[in-house]
């Protein structure tokens, strides 16, 4: 079992190579292992419309002169069973003589799912092993299919004692240069970058990926209940060169923003704020958005967490202690009365980025 998990971890690392290129298809990685435990093939889904991970891995076997008959395929997502832009991967594995498949996640798609059944009908032994890193790589696709919502990652930078800004609002820069560059890399790969209107008014951000290779141009999205986004903001002024979508409660006064090239969508309000769930559902349905990077302030971040819309947290902790009793925290949310009332998260990744610590947390309820 430990060796199986290691192969799935390797498949997950391969899958991430497609980040920013495969959507709305899932990122998938595949490792093929011979009966005597030798890795004979590996591949990943490189680009939307291109060969799937299993076919790439089988091709790598052929290039190296290895025969996959009797081998085990380790895949981050259950092999597909339908004809889409590519033929079924389940059929390709059967034709190649693979005798066992281990996958981290079942494909929830009505058309693409069911690969295990196809494989088992052909005598291939199938095992579901939800190795966390391999599950995570497919979580945006699964969220899109099962919930009709994109996977939302809330990002912030904080001090060791948990502040994101001083009492006077000074926050530039808490995190180091390498951390900020990494965030720009993520911006250049996700489907959308999300903020609230307060962040637009306070920081006047562009929300673009700069100084890095951009794999895709993300939608820049604002949740703005009362349409207070300034016409002179950099987001609005740059709408002609990169798409901007503003979700509001009522679009009666949206004419000037639309004239500037901004897409304005009214989705109603909830508890005095624009309906975040409806906005995210619209992004998924109308823009095929699967992965959203939220760089909002504590109010919107807290709302997304409270409503169960944030499935992942990306936190950069800088080596400084602020100690400001009036400082700003990352999340504005009702306080838990006991530790048992606190919302639990799973630590998915921890690594050093320059002098900062980068932590990725996944929802414990997901």
Coordinates of C-alpha atoms in Angstrom, one line a residue:
X1 CA 0.0 0.0 0.0
X2 CA 2.8 2.4 0.8
X3 CA 4.4 1.7 -2.6
X4 CA 1.1 2.3 -4.3
X5 CA 0.7 5.6 -2.6
X6 CA 4.2 6.6 -3.7
X7 CA 3.4 5.9 -7.3
X8 CA 0.2 8.0 -7.1
X9 CA 2.2 10.8 -5.6
X10 CA 4.5 10.6 -8.6
X11 CA 1.5 10.7 -10.9
X12 CA 0.2 13.8 -9.0
X13 CA 3.5 15.6 -9.6
X14 CA 3.3 14.8 -13.3
X15 CA -0.3 16.0 -13.4
X16 CA 0.5 19.5 -12.1
X17 CA 2.7 20.0 -15.2
X18 CA -0.6 20.6 -17.0
X19 CA -1.8 23.4 -14.6
X20 CA -3.2 26.2 -16.7
X21 CA -3.3 24.2 -19.9
X22 CA -5.9 21.5 -19.5
X23 CA -9.0 23.3 -18.2
X24 CA -11.9 22.5 -18.6
X25 CA -10.5 19.0 -18.7
X26 CA -8.9 17.8 -15.5
X27 CA -5.2 17.6 -14.7
X28 CA -4.3 14.0 -14.7
X29 CA -1.0 12.1 -14.3
X30 CA -0.2 8.4 -14.9
X31 CA 2.6 6.1 -14.0
X32 CA 2.9 2.5 -15.4
X33 CA 4.8 0.0 -13.3
X34 CA 5.9 -3.5 -14.5
X35 CA 5.1 -6.6 -12.5
X36 CA 8.5 -6.6 -10.9
X37 CA 8.1 -3.0 -9.7
X38 CA 10.0 -1.1 -12.4
X39 CA 8.5 2.2 -13.7
X40 CA 8.3 1.7 -17.5
X41 CA 6.1 4.6 -18.5
X42 CA 4.8 8.0 -17.3
X43 CA 2.8 10.8 -18.7
X44 CA 0.3 13.6 -18.0
X45 CA -2.5 15.4 -19.8
X46 CA -0.6 18.2 -21.4
X47 CA -3.2 20.4 -23.0
X48 CA -7.0 20.6 -23.5
X49 CA -7.9 18.5 -26.5
X50 CA -4.6 16.6 -26.5
X51 CA -3.8 13.0 -25.5
X52 CA -4.8 12.0 -22.0
X53 CA -2.3 10.9 -19.3
X54 CA -2.8 7.2 -19.8
X55 CA -2.1 7.4 -23.6
X56 CA 0.9 9.6 -22.9
X57 CA 2.2 7.0 -20.4
X58 CA 1.7 4.2 -22.8
X59 CA 3.5 6.1 -25.6
X60 CA 6.4 6.6 -23.2
X61 CA 6.5 2.8 -22.7
X62 CA 6.7 2.3 -26.5
X63 CA 9.4 4.9 -26.9
X64 CA 11.6 3.2 -24.3
X65 CA 10.9 -0.3 -25.8
X66 CA 8.9 -1.5 -22.7
X67 CA 5.9 -3.8 -23.0
X68 CA 3.0 -2.8 -20.7
X69 CA 1.4 -6.2 -20.7
X70 CA 0.8 -7.4 -17.1
X71 CA 1.7 -3.9 -15.7
X72 CA -0.2 -1.7 -13.3
X73 CA -1.3 1.8 -14.2
X74 CA -1.4 4.4 -11.4
X75 CA -3.7 7.3 -12.3
X76 CA -4.8 10.3 -10.4
X77 CA -8.3 10.1 -11.9
X78 CA -10.3 7.0 -13.0
X79 CA -9.6 6.4 -16.7
X80 CA -12.3 7.9 -18.9
X81 CA -14.8 5.6 -20.7
X82 CA -16.2 7.8 -23.5
X83 CA -15.3 9.2 -26.8
X84 CA -14.7 12.9 -26.5
X85 CA -11.8 14.8 -28.1
X86 CA -9.9 11.6 -27.5
X87 CA -10.9 7.9 -27.4
X88 CA -11.5 6.2 -24.1
X89 CA -8.4 5.7 -21.9
X90 CA -10.0 2.6 -20.4
X91 CA -10.0 0.9 -23.8
X92 CA -6.4 2.0 -24.4
X93 CA -5.3 0.4 -21.2
X94 CA -7.1 -2.8 -22.0
X95 CA -5.7 -3.0 -25.5
X96 CA -2.2 -2.5 -24.1
X97 CA -2.5 -5.5 -21.8
X98 CA -2.5 -3.6 -18.5
X99 CA -3.8 -5.9 -15.8
X100 CA -4.4 -3.6 -12.9
X101 CA -5.3 0.1 -12.4
X102 CA -5.0 2.1 -9.2
X103 CA -6.8 5.5 -9.2
X104 CA -7.0 8.2 -6.5
X105 CA -10.4 9.6 -7.5
X106 CA -13.5 8.3 -9.3
X107 CA -14.5 10.3 -12.4
X108 CA -17.9 11.9 -11.4
X109 CA -18.8 12.8 -15.0
X110 CA -22.0 11.3 -16.5
X111 CA -20.2 10.6 -19.8
X112 CA -16.6 10.3 -18.8
X113 CA -17.1 8.3 -15.6
X114 CA -17.4 4.5 -15.4
X115 CA -13.9 3.6 -16.5
X116 CA -13.5 1.1 -13.7
X117 CA -16.6 -0.8 -14.9
X118 CA -15.2 -1.0 -18.4
X119 CA -11.8 -2.2 -17.1
X120 CA -13.3 -4.8 -14.8
X121 CA -15.5 -6.2 -17.5
X122 CA -12.2 -6.8 -19.4
X123 CA -10.6 -8.5 -16.5
X124 CA -8.5 -5.6 -15.2
X125 CA -8.2 -5.4 -11.4
X126 CA -9.3 -1.9 -10.2
X127 CA -8.4 -0.3 -6.9
X128 CA -9.5 3.1 -5.5
X129 CA -6.8 4.6 -3.3
X130 CA -7.5 8.2 -2.2
X131 CA -3.9 9.3 -1.7
X132 CA -4.3 13.0 -0.6
X133 CA -1.9 14.7 -3.1
X134 CA -3.4 12.7 -6.0
X135 CA -6.9 13.6 -4.9
X136 CA -6.0 17.3 -4.6
X137 CA -4.8 17.5 -8.2
X138 CA -8.3 16.6 -9.5
X139 CA -10.3 18.4 -6.9
X140 CA -11.2 21.4 -9.1
X141 CA -12.6 19.1 -11.8
X142 CA -14.6 17.1 -9.3
X143 CA -16.0 20.3 -7.7
X144 CA -17.0 21.6 -11.1
X145 CA -18.9 18.4 -11.9
X146 CA -20.4 17.5 -8.6
X147 CA -21.2 21.0 -7.2
X148 CA -21.4 23.1 -10.3
X149 CA -18.9 25.4 -8.5
X150 CA -15.2 26.1 -9.1
X151 CA -12.7 25.3 -6.5
X152 CA -11.9 28.5 -4.6
X153 CA -8.4 28.9 -3.1
X154 CA -8.2 31.8 -0.6
X155 CA -4.7 33.3 -0.5
X156 CA -3.1 35.6 2.0
X157 CA 0.3 36.6 3.5
X158 CA 0.6 36.9 7.3
X159 CA 3.1 37.5 10.0
X160 CA 4.1 34.8 12.5
X161 CA 1.5 36.1 14.9
X162 CA -1.3 36.1 12.3
X163 CA -1.6 39.6 11.0
X164 CA -2.1 40.6 7.4
X165 CA -1.7 44.3 7.9
X166 CA -1.0 46.9 10.6
X167 CA -3.7 48.9 12.2
X168 CA -3.0 51.7 9.6
X169 CA -3.4 49.2 6.8
X170 CA 0.3 48.8 5.8
X171 CA 0.8 45.4 4.2
X172 CA 3.4 45.9 1.5
X173 CA 5.2 43.7 1.7
X174 CA 4.7 41.1 4.4
X175 CA 5.7 38.2 2.2
X176 CA 9.1 38.0 0.4
X177 CA 9.8 38.5 -3.3
X178 CA 9.9 34.8 -4.1
X179 CA 6.5 34.3 -2.5
X180 CA 5.0 37.1 -4.5
X181 CA 6.5 35.7 -7.7
X182 CA 5.0 32.4 -6.9
X183 CA 1.6 34.0 -6.6
X184 CA 2.0 35.6 -10.0
X185 CA 2.8 32.2 -11.4
X186 CA -0.5 30.9 -9.9
X187 CA -2.4 33.9 -11.4
X188 CA -1.0 32.9 -14.8
X189 CA -2.5 29.4 -14.5
X190 CA -5.9 29.7 -12.8
X191 CA -9.1 30.4 -14.5
X192 CA -10.1 33.4 -12.5
X193 CA -8.7 35.8 -9.8
X194 CA -11.3 37.1 -7.3
X195 CA -11.5 40.1 -5.0
X196 CA -14.1 42.2 -3.3
X197 CA -15.0 45.8 -4.1
X198 CA -13.2 46.9 -0.9
X199 CA -9.9 45.6 -2.1
X200 CA -10.4 47.4 -5.5
X201 CA -11.1 50.7 -3.7
X202 CA -8.2 50.3 -1.2
X203 CA -5.5 48.8 -3.3
X204 CA -6.5 49.5 -7.0
X205 CA -5.0 46.1 -8.1
X206 CA -4.6 44.9 -11.7
X207 CA -4.8 41.2 -10.7
X208 CA -2.7 40.2 -13.7
X209 CA 0.3 37.8 -13.8
X210 CA 3.5 39.8 -14.3
X211 CA 7.1 38.8 -14.6
X212 CA 6.3 35.2 -15.2
X213 CA 5.3 32.9 -18.1
X214 CA 1.5 33.2 -18.4
X215 CA -0.2 30.0 -19.5
X216 CA -3.6 31.5 -19.6
X217 CA -5.2 34.9 -19.0
X218 CA -7.4 34.6 -15.9
X219 CA -10.7 36.3 -15.7
X220 CA -10.5 39.2 -13.2
X221 CA -13.6 39.0 -11.0
X222 CA -15.0 41.4 -8.4
X223 CA -17.9 40.9 -6.0
X224 CA -19.4 44.3 -5.7
X225 CA -22.8 44.5 -4.1
X226 CA -23.6 48.1 -4.9
X227 CA -21.4 48.6 -8.0
X228 CA -18.9 50.9 -6.2
X229 CA -15.9 49.9 -8.4
X230 CA -14.4 53.2 -9.6
X231 CA -14.5 53.8 -13.4
X232 CA -11.0 55.1 -13.0
X233 CA -9.6 51.9 -11.4
X234 CA -6.9 50.0 -13.1
X235 CA -9.2 47.0 -13.4
X236 CA -11.8 49.0 -15.4
X237 CA -9.3 50.9 -17.4
X238 CA -7.6 47.7 -18.5
X239 CA -10.8 45.7 -19.3
X240 CA -10.2 46.0 -23.0
X241 CA -6.9 44.1 -22.7
X242 CA -8.1 41.4 -20.2
X243 CA -11.6 40.3 -19.2
X244 CA -13.2 41.7 -16.1
X245 CA -16.4 40.5 -14.6
X246 CA -18.3 42.3 -11.8
X247 CA -21.1 40.5 -9.9
X248 CA -23.6 42.8 -8.1
X249 CA -27.0 42.7 -6.5
X250 CA -28.6 45.0 -9.0
X251 CA -27.2 46.1 -12.4
X252 CA -29.5 49.1 -13.0
X253 CA -26.5 51.5 -12.8
X254 CA -24.1 49.3 -14.8
X255 CA -24.1 51.3 -18.1
X256 CA -20.8 53.1 -17.7
X257 CA -19.0 50.0 -16.6
X258 CA -20.4 48.0 -19.5
X259 CA -19.4 50.8 -21.8
X260 CA -15.8 50.4 -20.5
X261 CA -15.8 46.7 -21.5
X262 CA -16.7 45.2 -18.1
X263 CA -19.1 42.3 -17.9
X264 CA -21.6 43.1 -15.2
X265 CA -23.9 40.4 -13.9
X266 CA -26.6 40.8 -11.3
X267 CA -27.0 37.7 -9.1
X268 CA -28.9 39.2 -6.1
X269 CA -27.8 39.5 -2.5
X270 CA -27.8 37.6 0.7
X271 CA -27.4 39.1 4.1
X272 CA -26.7 42.5 2.5
X273 CA -23.9 41.2 0.3
X274 CA -23.8 40.0 -3.3
X275 CA -24.7 36.3 -3.5
X276 CA -21.2 34.7 -3.7
X277 CA -22.5 31.2 -4.5
X278 CA -24.6 32.4 -7.4
X279 CA -21.6 34.3 -8.7
X280 CA -19.4 31.3 -8.5
X281 CA -22.0 29.1 -10.2
X282 CA -22.3 31.6 -13.0
X283 CA -18.5 31.5 -13.5
X284 CA -18.6 27.7 -13.7
X285 CA -21.6 27.6 -16.0
X286 CA -20.9 30.5 -18.4
X287 CA -17.1 30.7 -18.3
X288 CA -16.1 27.1 -17.6
X289 CA -14.1 28.3 -14.6
X290 CA -12.8 25.5 -12.5
X291 CA -10.1 27.1 -10.4
X292 CA -10.4 30.5 -8.6
X293 CA -7.7 32.3 -6.7
X294 CA -9.2 34.6 -4.2
X295 CA -7.0 37.5 -3.0
X296 CA -9.7 39.3 -1.1
X297 CA -9.7 41.0 2.3
X298 CA -10.9 39.5 5.5
X299 CA -14.6 40.2 5.0
X300 CA -15.0 38.3 1.7
X301 CA -12.5 35.6 2.7
X302 CA -14.5 35.0 5.9
X303 CA -17.8 34.9 4.0
X304 CA -16.4 32.3 1.5
X305 CA -15.1 30.1 4.4
X306 CA -18.3 30.5 6.4
X307 CA -20.5 29.5 3.5
X308 CA -18.4 26.5 2.6
X309 CA -17.3 28.0 -0.7
X310 CA -13.6 28.1 0.0
X311 CA -12.1 24.6 -0.4
X312 CA -8.4 25.5 -0.1
X313 CA -6.3 28.0 1.7
X314 CA -2.9 29.2 0.4
X315 CA -1.0 30.9 3.3
X316 CA 2.4 32.6 3.2
X317 CA 3.8 33.1 6.7
X318 CA 6.6 35.7 6.8
X319 CA 9.4 35.7 9.5
X320 CA 8.2 38.7 11.4
X321 CA 6.1 39.4 14.5
X322 CA 3.8 42.5 14.3
X323 CA 2.3 42.6 17.8
X324 CA -0.2 45.3 16.8
X325 CA -3.4 45.1 18.9
X326 CA -5.1 47.0 16.1
X327 CA -3.7 44.9 13.3
X328 CA -5.8 43.3 10.6
X329 CA -6.4 39.5 10.6
X330 CA -6.8 37.4 7.5
X331 CA -10.3 36.2 8.1
X332 CA -13.4 38.0 9.5
X333 CA -15.7 35.4 10.8
X334 CA -17.8 34.6 13.9
X335 CA -15.6 33.4 16.7
X336 CA -15.8 29.8 17.7
X337 CA -16.8 29.4 21.3
X338 CA -14.8 26.3 21.8
X339 CA -12.0 24.5 19.9
X340 CA -14.6 21.9 18.9
X341 CA -16.6 24.7 17.1
X342 CA -13.6 25.8 15.0
X343 CA -13.6 24.7 11.3
X344 CA -11.0 22.1 10.7
X345 CA -8.6 22.0 7.7
X346 CA -6.1 19.5 6.5
X347 CA -2.5 20.5 5.8
X348 CA -1.9 19.4 2.2
X349 CA 1.5 21.0 1.6
X350 CA 4.2 22.8 3.5
X351 CA 7.3 24.2 1.9
X352 CA 9.9 26.9 2.3
X353 CA 9.7 29.8 -0.2
X354 CA 12.7 32.1 0.3
X355 CA 12.4 33.1 4.0
X356 CA 8.6 32.4 4.1
X357 CA 6.7 29.3 4.9
X358 CA 4.0 28.4 2.3
X359 CA 1.2 26.3 3.7
X360 CA -1.7 24.8 1.7
X361 CA -4.8 23.6 3.6
X362 CA -7.7 21.6 2.2
X363 CA -11.2 21.6 3.6
X364 CA -11.5 18.8 6.1
X365 CA -15.1 18.3 5.0
X366 CA -14.2 17.9 1.3

